[in-house]
Coordinates of C-alpha atoms and ligand atoms in Angstrom, one line a residue:
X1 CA 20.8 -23.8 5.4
X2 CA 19.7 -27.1 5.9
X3 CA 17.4 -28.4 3.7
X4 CA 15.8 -31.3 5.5
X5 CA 15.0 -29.2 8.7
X6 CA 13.1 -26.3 6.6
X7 CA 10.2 -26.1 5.6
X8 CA 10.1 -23.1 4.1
X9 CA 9.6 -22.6 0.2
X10 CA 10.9 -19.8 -2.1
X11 CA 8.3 -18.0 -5.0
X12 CA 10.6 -15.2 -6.7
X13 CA 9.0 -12.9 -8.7
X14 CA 10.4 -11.0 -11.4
X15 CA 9.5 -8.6 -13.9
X16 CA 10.2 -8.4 -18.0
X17 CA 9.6 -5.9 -20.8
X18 CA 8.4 -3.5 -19.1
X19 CA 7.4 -2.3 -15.5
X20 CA 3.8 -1.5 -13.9
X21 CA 2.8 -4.8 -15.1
X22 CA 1.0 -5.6 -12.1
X23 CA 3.5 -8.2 -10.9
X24 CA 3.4 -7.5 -7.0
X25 CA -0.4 -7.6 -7.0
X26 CA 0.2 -11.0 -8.8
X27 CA 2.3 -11.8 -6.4
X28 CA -0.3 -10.6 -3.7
X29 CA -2.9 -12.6 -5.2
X30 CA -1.2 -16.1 -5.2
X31 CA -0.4 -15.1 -1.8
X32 CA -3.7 -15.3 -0.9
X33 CA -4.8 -18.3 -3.3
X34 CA -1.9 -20.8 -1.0
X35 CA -3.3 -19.2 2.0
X36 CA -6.8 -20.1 1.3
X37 CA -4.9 -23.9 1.3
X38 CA -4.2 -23.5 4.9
X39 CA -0.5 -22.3 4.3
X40 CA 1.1 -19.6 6.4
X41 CA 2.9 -16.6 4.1
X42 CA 5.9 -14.2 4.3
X43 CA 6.6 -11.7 1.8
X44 CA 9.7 -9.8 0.9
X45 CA 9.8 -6.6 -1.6
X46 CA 13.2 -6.3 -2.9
X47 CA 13.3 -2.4 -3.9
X48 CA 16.3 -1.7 -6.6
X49 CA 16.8 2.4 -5.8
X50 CA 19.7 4.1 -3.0
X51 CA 17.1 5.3 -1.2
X52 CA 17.1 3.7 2.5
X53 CA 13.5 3.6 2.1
X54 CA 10.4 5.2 0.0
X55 CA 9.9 8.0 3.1
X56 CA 11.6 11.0 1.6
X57 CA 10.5 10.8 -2.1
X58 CA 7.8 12.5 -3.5
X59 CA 4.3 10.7 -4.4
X60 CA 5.0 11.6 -8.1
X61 CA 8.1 9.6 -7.8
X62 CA 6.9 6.4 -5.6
X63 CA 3.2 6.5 -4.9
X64 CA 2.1 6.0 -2.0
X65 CA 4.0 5.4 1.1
X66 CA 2.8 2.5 3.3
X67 CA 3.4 2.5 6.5
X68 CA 3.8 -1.0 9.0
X69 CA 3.0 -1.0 12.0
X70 CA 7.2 -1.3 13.5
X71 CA 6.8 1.9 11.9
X72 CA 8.8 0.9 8.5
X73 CA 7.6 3.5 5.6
X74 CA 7.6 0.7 2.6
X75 CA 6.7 0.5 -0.7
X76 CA 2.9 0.2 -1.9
X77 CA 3.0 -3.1 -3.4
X78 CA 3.1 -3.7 0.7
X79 CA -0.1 -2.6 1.1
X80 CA -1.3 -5.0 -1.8
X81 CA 0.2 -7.8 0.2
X82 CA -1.9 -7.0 3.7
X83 CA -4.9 -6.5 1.9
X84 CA -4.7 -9.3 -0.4
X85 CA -3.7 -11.7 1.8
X86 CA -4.5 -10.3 5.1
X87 CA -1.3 -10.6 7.0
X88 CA 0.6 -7.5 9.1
X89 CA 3.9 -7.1 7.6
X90 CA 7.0 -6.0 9.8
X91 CA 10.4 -4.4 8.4
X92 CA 12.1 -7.1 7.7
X93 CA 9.5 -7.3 4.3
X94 CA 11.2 -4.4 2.3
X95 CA 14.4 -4.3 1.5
X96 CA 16.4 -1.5 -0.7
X97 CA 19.6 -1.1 -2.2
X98 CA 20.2 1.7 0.0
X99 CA 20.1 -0.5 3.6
X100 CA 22.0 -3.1 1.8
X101 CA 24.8 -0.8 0.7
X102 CA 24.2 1.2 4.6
X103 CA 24.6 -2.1 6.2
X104 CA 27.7 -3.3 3.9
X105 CA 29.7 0.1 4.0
X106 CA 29.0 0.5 8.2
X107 CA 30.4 -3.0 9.0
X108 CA 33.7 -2.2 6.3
X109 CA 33.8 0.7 8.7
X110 CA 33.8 -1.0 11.8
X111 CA 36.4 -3.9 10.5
X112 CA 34.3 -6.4 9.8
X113 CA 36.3 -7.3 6.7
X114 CA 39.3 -6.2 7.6
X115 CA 41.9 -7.1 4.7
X116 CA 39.0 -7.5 2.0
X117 CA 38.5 -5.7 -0.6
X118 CA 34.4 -5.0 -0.5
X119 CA 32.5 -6.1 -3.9
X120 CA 29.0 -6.4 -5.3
X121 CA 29.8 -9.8 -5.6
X122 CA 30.1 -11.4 -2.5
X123 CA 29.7 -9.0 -0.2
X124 CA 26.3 -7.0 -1.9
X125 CA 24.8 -10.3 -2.3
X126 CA 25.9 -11.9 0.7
X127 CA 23.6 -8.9 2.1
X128 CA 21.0 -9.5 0.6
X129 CA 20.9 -13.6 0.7
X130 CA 20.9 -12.6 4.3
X131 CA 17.7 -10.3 4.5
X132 CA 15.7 -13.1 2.6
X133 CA 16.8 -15.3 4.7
X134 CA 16.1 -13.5 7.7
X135 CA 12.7 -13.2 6.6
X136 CA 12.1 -17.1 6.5
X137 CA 13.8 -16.9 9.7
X138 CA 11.4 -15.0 11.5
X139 CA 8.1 -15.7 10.2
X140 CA 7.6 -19.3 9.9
X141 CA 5.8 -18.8 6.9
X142 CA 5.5 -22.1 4.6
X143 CA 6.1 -20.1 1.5
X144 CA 7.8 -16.9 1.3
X145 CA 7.0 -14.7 -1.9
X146 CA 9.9 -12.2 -2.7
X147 CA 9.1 -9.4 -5.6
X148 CA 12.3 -8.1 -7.3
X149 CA 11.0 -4.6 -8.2
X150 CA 12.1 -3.4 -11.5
X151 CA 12.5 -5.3 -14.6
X152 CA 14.8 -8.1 -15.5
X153 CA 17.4 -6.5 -17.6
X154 CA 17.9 -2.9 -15.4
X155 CA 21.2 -2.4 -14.0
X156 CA 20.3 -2.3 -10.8
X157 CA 18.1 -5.1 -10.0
X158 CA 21.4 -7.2 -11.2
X159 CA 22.6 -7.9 -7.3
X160 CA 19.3 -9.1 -6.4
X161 CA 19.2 -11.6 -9.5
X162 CA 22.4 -13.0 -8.6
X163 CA 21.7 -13.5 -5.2
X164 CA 18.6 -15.3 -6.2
X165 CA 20.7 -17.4 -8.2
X166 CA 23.3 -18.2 -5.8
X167 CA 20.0 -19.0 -3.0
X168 CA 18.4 -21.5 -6.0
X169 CA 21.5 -23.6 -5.2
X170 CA 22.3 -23.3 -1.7
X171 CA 18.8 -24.0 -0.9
X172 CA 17.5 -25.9 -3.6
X173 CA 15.4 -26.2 -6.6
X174 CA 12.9 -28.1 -4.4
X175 CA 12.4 -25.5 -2.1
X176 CA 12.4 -22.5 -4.5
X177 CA 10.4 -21.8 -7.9
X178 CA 10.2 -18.7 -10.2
X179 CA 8.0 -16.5 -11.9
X180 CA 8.2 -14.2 -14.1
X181 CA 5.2 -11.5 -14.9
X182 CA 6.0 -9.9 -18.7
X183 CA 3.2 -7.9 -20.6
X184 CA 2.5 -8.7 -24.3
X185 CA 2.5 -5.5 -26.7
X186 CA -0.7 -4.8 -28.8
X187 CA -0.1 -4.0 -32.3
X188 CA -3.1 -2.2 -33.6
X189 CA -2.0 -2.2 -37.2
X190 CA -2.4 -6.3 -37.2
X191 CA -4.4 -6.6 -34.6
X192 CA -2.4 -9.2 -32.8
X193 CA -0.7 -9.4 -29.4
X194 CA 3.2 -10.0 -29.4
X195 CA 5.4 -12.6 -27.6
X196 CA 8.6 -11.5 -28.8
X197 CA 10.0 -9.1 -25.5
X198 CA 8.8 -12.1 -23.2
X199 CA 10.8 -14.7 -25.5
X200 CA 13.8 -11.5 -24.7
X201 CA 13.1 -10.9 -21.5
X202 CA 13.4 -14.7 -20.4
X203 CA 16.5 -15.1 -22.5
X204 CA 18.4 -12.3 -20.5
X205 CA 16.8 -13.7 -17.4
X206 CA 18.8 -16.9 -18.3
X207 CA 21.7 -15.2 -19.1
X208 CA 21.8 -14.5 -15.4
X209 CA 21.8 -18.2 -14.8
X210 CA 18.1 -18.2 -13.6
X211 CA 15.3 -20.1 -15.8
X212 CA 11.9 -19.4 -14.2
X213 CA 9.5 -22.0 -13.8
X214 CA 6.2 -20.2 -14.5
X215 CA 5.7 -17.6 -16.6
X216 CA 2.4 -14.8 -16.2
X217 CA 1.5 -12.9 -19.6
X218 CA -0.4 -9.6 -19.0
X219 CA -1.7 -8.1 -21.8
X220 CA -4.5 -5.7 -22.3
X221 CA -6.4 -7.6 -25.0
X222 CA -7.5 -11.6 -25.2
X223 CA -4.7 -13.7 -25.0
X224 CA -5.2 -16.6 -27.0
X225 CA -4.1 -20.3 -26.6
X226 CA -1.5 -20.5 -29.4
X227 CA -0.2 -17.5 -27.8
X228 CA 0.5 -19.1 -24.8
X229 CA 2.0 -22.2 -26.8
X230 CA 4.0 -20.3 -28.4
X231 CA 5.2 -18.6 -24.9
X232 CA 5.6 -22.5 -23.6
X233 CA 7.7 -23.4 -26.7
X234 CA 10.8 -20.6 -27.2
X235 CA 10.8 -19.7 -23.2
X236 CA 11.5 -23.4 -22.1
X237 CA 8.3 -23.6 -19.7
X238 CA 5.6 -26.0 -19.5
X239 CA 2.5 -25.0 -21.5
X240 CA 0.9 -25.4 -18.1
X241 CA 2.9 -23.1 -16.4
X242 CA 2.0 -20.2 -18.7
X243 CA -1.0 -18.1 -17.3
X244 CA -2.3 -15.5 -19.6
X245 CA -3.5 -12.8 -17.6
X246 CA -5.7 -10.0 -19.0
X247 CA -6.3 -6.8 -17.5
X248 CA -9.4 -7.1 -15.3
X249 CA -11.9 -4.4 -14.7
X250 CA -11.1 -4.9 -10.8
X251 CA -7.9 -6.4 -9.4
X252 CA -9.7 -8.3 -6.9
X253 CA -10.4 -10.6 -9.6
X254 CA -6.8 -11.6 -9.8
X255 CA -7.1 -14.3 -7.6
X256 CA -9.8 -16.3 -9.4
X257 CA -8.1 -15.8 -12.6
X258 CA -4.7 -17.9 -11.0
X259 CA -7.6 -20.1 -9.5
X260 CA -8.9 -21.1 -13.2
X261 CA -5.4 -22.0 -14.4
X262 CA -4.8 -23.8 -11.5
X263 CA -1.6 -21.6 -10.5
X264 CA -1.4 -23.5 -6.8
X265 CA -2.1 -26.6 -7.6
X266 CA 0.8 -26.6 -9.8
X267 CA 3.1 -25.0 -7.7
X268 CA 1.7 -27.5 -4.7
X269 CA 2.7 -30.2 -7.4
X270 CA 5.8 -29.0 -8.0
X271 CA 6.6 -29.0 -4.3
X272 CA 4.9 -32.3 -4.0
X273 CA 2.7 -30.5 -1.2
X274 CA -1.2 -31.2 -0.8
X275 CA -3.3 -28.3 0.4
X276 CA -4.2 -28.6 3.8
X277 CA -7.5 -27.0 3.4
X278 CA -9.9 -25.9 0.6
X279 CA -10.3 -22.8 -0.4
X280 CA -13.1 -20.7 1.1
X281 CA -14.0 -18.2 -1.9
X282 CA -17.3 -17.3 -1.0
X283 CA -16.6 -13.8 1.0
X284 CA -14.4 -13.3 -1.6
X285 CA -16.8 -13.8 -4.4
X286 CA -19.4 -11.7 -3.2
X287 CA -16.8 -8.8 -2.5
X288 CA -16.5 -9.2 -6.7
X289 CA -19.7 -9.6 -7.0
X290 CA -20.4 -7.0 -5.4
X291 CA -18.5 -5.4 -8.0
X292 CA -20.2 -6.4 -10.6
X293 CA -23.9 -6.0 -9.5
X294 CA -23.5 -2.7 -6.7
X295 CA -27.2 -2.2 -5.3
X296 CA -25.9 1.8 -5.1
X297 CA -24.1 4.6 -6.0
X298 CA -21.8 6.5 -4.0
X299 CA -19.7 9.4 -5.2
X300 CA -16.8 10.4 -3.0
X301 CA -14.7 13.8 -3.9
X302 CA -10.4 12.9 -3.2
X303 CA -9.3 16.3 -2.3
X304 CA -5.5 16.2 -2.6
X305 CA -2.2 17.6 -4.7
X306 CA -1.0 14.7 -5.9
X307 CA -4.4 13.3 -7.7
X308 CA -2.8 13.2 -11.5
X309 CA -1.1 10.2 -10.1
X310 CA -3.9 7.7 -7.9
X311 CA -1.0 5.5 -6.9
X312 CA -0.1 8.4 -4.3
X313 CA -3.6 8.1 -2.6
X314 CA -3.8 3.8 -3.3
X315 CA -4.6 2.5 0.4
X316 CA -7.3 5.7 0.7
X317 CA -9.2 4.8 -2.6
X318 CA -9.7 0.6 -1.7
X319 CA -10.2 1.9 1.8
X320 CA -13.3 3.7 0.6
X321 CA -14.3 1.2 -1.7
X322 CA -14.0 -1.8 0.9
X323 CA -16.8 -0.1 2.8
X324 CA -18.7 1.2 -0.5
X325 CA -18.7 -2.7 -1.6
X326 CA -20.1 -4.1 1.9
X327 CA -22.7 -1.4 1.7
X328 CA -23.2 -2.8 -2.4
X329 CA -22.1 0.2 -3.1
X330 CA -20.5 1.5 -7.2
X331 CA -18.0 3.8 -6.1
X332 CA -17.3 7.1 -8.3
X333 CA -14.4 9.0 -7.0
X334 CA -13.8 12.6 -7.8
X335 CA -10.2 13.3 -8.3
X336 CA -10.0 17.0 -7.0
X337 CA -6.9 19.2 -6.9
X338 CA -6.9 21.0 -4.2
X339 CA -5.3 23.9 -5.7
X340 CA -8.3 23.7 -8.7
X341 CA -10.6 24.6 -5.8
X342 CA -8.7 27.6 -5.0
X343 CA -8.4 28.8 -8.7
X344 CA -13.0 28.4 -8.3
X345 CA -12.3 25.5 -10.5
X346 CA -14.4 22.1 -9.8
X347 CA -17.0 23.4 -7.1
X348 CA -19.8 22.0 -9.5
X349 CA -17.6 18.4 -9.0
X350 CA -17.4 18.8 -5.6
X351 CA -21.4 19.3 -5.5
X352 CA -21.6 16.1 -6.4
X353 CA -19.9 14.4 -3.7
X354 CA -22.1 12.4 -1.0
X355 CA -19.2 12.7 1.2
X356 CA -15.7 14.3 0.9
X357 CA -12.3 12.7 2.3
X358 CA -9.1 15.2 2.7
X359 CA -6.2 12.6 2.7
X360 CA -2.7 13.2 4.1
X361 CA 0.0 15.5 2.7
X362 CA 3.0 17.3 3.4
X363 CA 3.7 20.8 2.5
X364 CA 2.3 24.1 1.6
X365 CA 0.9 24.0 -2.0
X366 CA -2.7 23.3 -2.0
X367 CA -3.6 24.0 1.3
X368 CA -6.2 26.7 1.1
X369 CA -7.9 24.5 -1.4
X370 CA -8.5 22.0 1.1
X371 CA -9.6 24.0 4.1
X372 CA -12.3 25.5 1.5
X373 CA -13.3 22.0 0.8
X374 CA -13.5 21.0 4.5
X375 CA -15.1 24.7 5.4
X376 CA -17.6 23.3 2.2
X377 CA -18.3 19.9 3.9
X378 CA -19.0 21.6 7.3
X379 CA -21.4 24.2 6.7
X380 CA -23.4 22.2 4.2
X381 CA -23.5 18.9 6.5
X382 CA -21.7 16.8 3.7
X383 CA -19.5 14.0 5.4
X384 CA -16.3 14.9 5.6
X385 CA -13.3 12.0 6.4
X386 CA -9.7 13.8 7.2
X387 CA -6.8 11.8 7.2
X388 CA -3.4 13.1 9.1
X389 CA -3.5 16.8 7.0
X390 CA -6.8 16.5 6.2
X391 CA -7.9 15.9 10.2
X392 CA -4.9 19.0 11.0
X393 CA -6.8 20.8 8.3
X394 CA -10.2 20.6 9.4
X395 CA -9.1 21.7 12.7
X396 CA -7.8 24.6 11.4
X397 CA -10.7 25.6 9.0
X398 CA -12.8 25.1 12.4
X399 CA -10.9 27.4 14.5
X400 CA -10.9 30.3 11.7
X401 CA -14.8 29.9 12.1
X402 CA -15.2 29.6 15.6
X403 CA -12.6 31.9 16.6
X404 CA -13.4 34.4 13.4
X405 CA -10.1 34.6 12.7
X406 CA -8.8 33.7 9.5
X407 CA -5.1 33.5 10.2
X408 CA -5.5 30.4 12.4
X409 CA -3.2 27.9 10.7
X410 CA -0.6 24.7 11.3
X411 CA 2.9 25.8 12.1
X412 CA 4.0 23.8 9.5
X413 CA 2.3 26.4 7.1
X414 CA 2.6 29.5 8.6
X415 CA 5.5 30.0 11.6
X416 CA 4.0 33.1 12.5
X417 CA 0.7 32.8 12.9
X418 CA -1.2 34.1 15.8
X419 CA -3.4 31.5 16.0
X420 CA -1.2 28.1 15.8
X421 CA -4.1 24.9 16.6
X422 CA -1.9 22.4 15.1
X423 CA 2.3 22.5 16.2
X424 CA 5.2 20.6 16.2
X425 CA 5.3 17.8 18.2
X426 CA 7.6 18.9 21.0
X427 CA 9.9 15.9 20.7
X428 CA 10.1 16.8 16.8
X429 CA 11.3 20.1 17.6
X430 CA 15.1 19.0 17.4
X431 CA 15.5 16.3 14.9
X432 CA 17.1 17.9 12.1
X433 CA 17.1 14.3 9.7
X434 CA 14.6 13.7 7.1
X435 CA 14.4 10.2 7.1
X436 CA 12.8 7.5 9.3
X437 CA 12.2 10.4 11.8
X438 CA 8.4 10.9 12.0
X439 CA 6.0 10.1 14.2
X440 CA 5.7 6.9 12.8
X441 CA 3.8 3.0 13.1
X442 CA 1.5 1.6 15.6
X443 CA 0.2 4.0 19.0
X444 CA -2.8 3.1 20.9
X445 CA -5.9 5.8 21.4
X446 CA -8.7 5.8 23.8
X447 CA -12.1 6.6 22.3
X448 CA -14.5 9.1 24.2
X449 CA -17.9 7.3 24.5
X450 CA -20.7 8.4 22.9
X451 CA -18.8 9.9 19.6
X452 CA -19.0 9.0 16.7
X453 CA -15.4 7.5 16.6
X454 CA -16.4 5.2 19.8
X455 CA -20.2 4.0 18.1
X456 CA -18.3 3.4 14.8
X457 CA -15.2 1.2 16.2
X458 CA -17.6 -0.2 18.9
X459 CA -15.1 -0.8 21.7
X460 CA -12.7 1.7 23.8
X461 CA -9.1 1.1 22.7
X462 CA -7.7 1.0 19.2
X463 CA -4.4 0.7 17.6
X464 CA -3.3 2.5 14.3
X465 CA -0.4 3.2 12.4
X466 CA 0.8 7.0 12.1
X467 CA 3.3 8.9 9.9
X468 CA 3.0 13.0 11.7
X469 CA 5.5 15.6 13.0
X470 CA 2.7 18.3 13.9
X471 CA -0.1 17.6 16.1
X472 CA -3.1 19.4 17.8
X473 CA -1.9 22.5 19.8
X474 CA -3.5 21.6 23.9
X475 CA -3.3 25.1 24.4
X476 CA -6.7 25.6 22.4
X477 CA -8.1 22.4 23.5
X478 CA -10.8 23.8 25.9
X479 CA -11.7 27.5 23.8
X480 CA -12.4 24.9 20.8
X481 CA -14.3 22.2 22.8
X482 CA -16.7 25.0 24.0
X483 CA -17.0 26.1 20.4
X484 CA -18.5 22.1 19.3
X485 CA -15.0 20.6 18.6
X486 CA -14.9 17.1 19.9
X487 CA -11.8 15.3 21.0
X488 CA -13.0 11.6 20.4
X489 CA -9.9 9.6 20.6
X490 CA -6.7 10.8 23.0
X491 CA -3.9 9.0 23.6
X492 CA -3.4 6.7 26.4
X493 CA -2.0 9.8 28.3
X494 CA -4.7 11.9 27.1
X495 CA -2.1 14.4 25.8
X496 CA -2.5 13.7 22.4
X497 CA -5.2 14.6 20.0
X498 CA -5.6 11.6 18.0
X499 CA -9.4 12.0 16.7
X500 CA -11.4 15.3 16.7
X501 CA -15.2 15.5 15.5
X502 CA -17.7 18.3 14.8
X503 CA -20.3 18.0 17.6
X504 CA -22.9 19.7 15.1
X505 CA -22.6 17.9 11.7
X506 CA -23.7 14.3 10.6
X507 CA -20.3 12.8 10.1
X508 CA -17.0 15.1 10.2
X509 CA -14.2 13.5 11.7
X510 CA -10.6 13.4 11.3
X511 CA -7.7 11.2 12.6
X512 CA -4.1 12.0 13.4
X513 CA -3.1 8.3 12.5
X514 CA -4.0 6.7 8.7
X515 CA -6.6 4.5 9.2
X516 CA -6.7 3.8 5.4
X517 CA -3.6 1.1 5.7
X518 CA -5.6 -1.4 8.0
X519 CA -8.3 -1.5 5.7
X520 CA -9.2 -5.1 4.3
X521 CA -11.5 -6.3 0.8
X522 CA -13.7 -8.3 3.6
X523 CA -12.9 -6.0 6.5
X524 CA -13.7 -2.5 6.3
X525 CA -12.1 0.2 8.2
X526 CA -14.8 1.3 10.9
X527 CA -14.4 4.7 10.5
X528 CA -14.6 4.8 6.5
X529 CA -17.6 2.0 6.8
X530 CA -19.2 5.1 9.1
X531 CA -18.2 7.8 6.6
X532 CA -19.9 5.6 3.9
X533 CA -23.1 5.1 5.8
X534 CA -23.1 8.7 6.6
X535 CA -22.7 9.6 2.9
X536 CA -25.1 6.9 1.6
X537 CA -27.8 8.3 3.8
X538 CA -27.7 12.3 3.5
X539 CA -27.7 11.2 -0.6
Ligands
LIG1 N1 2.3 17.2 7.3 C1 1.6 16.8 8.4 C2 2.5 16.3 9.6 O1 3.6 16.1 9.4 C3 0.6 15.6 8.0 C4 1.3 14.4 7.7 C5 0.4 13.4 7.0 O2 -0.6 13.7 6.5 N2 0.9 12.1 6.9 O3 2.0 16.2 10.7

């Protein structure tokens, strides 16, 4: 590469003593902290499992899923970047072991190196210089933040370390910098806060040739000066360079915390780059503020199966508190399992609720539960948002009412039943692979006028991302339609169900597509902004 022509600058991120520190919202946050200077960002997630990608593993495992509009299912820390810095990211941002290794192994097979004898080293990394490069090739961006997930130290992250190593040199140290998030342990028996697994973690971190430039200390307690001192001293970093960083009661405070230790200004300096605009806080700022001083209450019931773990439902929960926080709204949420419900557990919970959202899902357990809760929201006019399942499942609690017949039911549930209102897509019905083969990414939908899906997006043509093999059944399209089901949104070919509404009920919708992931702190999602209203005023 040659360095006079590009522009482009390098932020690594890494991770030390232990993981879940926060360091890809971190990253998500300084993101948006050089945008606000009039840069333009790329961002890479460099994920260290075999996987191909995050589709096929379970919530528990992974979290959520996020899905890109090309239709690449990514990891979450994805959705931190969009929403944090309000960009839409492609494939190219998420890279695994498992295409690295794909892409290596299919090219051996094809020849590519024939004679060679295939190795981590150079081949593995070759790889994987090349994605990040690719990345900077295709985006323009002016700085291009890459997250190694893991922690410095794991086995596996060891081919991306290297390759970041190798890419310091061939590109330069004055178009990359590094930054290492580590978390300070609390001991409660002295009362004091401990530097001694950072001072570790950056020592194995230069064992692998790299020595980072900034380091972020996240700690759950007050990080004190000497502390950070102390950091500066045994880790070889400038005193100004380390940020202490304590957990906040809202992450979207991250950004004015890097903002107070002046996090861009030295990375601008160390670039010897000015800003090319000031920062524009003030939307921000009352978002937080917002926060801190709601004018209301809302309390929304989650009904789903993976609720122990909130990661799995992430891009749902800041999509209903975007549009609880531009109403200056305190959002409670109410974790409910959906298989609680069926056990009678949690009804008093779910009386609470103002409104009720049944997210997306996959798989039989917990099912019944949900259709109670969305048979719950309908006859007692509570709003009611269904996302993918949720919209399949209040389709299917709908037609067991209208149709008095309780063995109504997705195909993905029950095979058999007479009664099958939500099927397999038709061009699903041979694809026998797991992975990458869903209905997946960006489609277009026409919204019916006078719905409440056309008054809340306020124009006649939207685009949203999708992850679905079953769909609404057109056989039952007009018996339901007479019964008060609304189709509100169809596909551009008007074969495809992709929002339905209950003619008779304040607000109960539900959309094939996840509107959840296009979601922005500033920028609600219509639709949750009209399921907020809707719950703020039956309260
Ligand atoms: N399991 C359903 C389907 O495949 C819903 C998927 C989802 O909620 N993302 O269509």
């Amino acid at each position: 590469m040659d360095k006079q022509d590009n522009h482009t600058k390098f932020i690594f991120f890494t991770g030390g003593v232990v993981s879940s520190v926060g360091k890809g919202l971190t990253a998500a946050a300084l993101g948006r902290c050089l945008k606000e200077r009039g840069f333009k960002i790329g961002v890479q997630k460099l994920d260290p499992y075999l996987n191909v990608d995050p589709g096929t593993m379970s919530p528990y495992q992974h979290g959520e899923v996020f899905v890109l509009d090309d239709g690449a299912e990514t990891d979450l820390d994805l959705g931190h970047y969009e929403r944090f810095i309000d960009v839409r990211l492609n494939k190219n941002s998420n890279v695994t072991t498992g295409q690295v290794y794909a892409e290596v192994i299919s090219r051996e097979r094809q020849g590519d190196y024939l004679g060679g004898t295939i190795q981590v080293i150079p081949h593995i990394t070759n790889e994987i210089k090349r994605r990040i490069m690719k990345v900077a090739d295709s985006s323009d961006a002016d700085y291009i933040l890459i997250e190694v997930g893991g922690t410095v130290g794991d086995i596996e992250s060891q081919p991306y370390l290297e390759a970041i190593r190798q890419l310091r040199n061939e590109i330069g140290r004055d178009h990359t910098f590094h930054i290492h998030v580590t978390w300070l342990p609390y001991i409660g028996a002295t009362d004091e806060l401990k530097t001694k697994p950072t001072q570790h973690s950056v020592r194995e971190l230069r064992s692998m040739g790299i020595t980072p430039n900034m380091i972020i200390a996240r700690a759950d307690h007050p990080i004190e000066e000497a502390l950070c001192e102390k950091i500066a001293l045994f880790c070889d970093v400038e005193k100004k360079a380390v940020v202490p960083m304590q957990t906040l009661d809202s992450y979207y405070e991250v950004p004015s915390v890097l903002e107070k230790y002046h996090v861009a200004e030295y990375l601008l300096q160390y670039f010897n780059q000015a800003a090319q605009k000031e920062p524009q806080w003030q939307q921000w700022n009352a978002l937080v503020d917002a926060i801190h001083h709601p004018e209301h209450e809302v309390t929304i019931a989650i009904v789903g199966k993976y609720v122990e773990l909130h990661d799995a439902y992430i891009s749902v929960r800041e999509a209903i508190n975007h549009a609880a926080l531009s109403h200056q709204a305190r959002l409670h949420i109410l974790w409910i399992h959906s298989c609680e419900l069926e056990n009678g557990q949690r009804w008093d919970d779910l009386q609470q609720a103002a409104g009720i959202v049944v997210p997306g899902g996959f798989g039989q357990r917990g099912i019944e539960g949900k259709i109670m809760a969305a048979r719950y929201a309908r006859e007692n006019h509570i709003p009611y948002l269904g996302l993918c399942l949720g919209m399949q499942l209040m389709v299917v609690e709908f037609t067991r009412s209208a149709l008095q017949d309780e063995k109504a039911n997705s195909t993905e549930f029950d095979e058999k039943t007479p009664l099958p209102v939500i099927d397999l897509m038709p061009d699903q019905k041979t694809i026998t692979d797991k992975g990458g083969t869903m209905r997946l990414g960006l489609y277009p939908c026409n919204l019916v006028p006078g719905t409440h899906a056309a008054r809340a997006y306020q124009c006649q043509q939207v685009e949203e991302r999708h992850r679905h093999r079953y769909e609404f059944n057109n056989a039952y399209r007009e018996r339901l339609a007479e019964k008060g089901l609304v189709f509100s949104g169809l596909s551009p070919d008007e074969r495809l169900v992709e929002i339905a509404e209950i003619k008779e009920h304040p607000f109960m919708l539900g959309t094939q597509f996840h509107p959840e992931f296009l979601s922005r702190p500033n920028r609600p999602h219509p639709l949750f902004d009209a399921f907020i209203r809707a719950a703020l005023q039956g309260d």
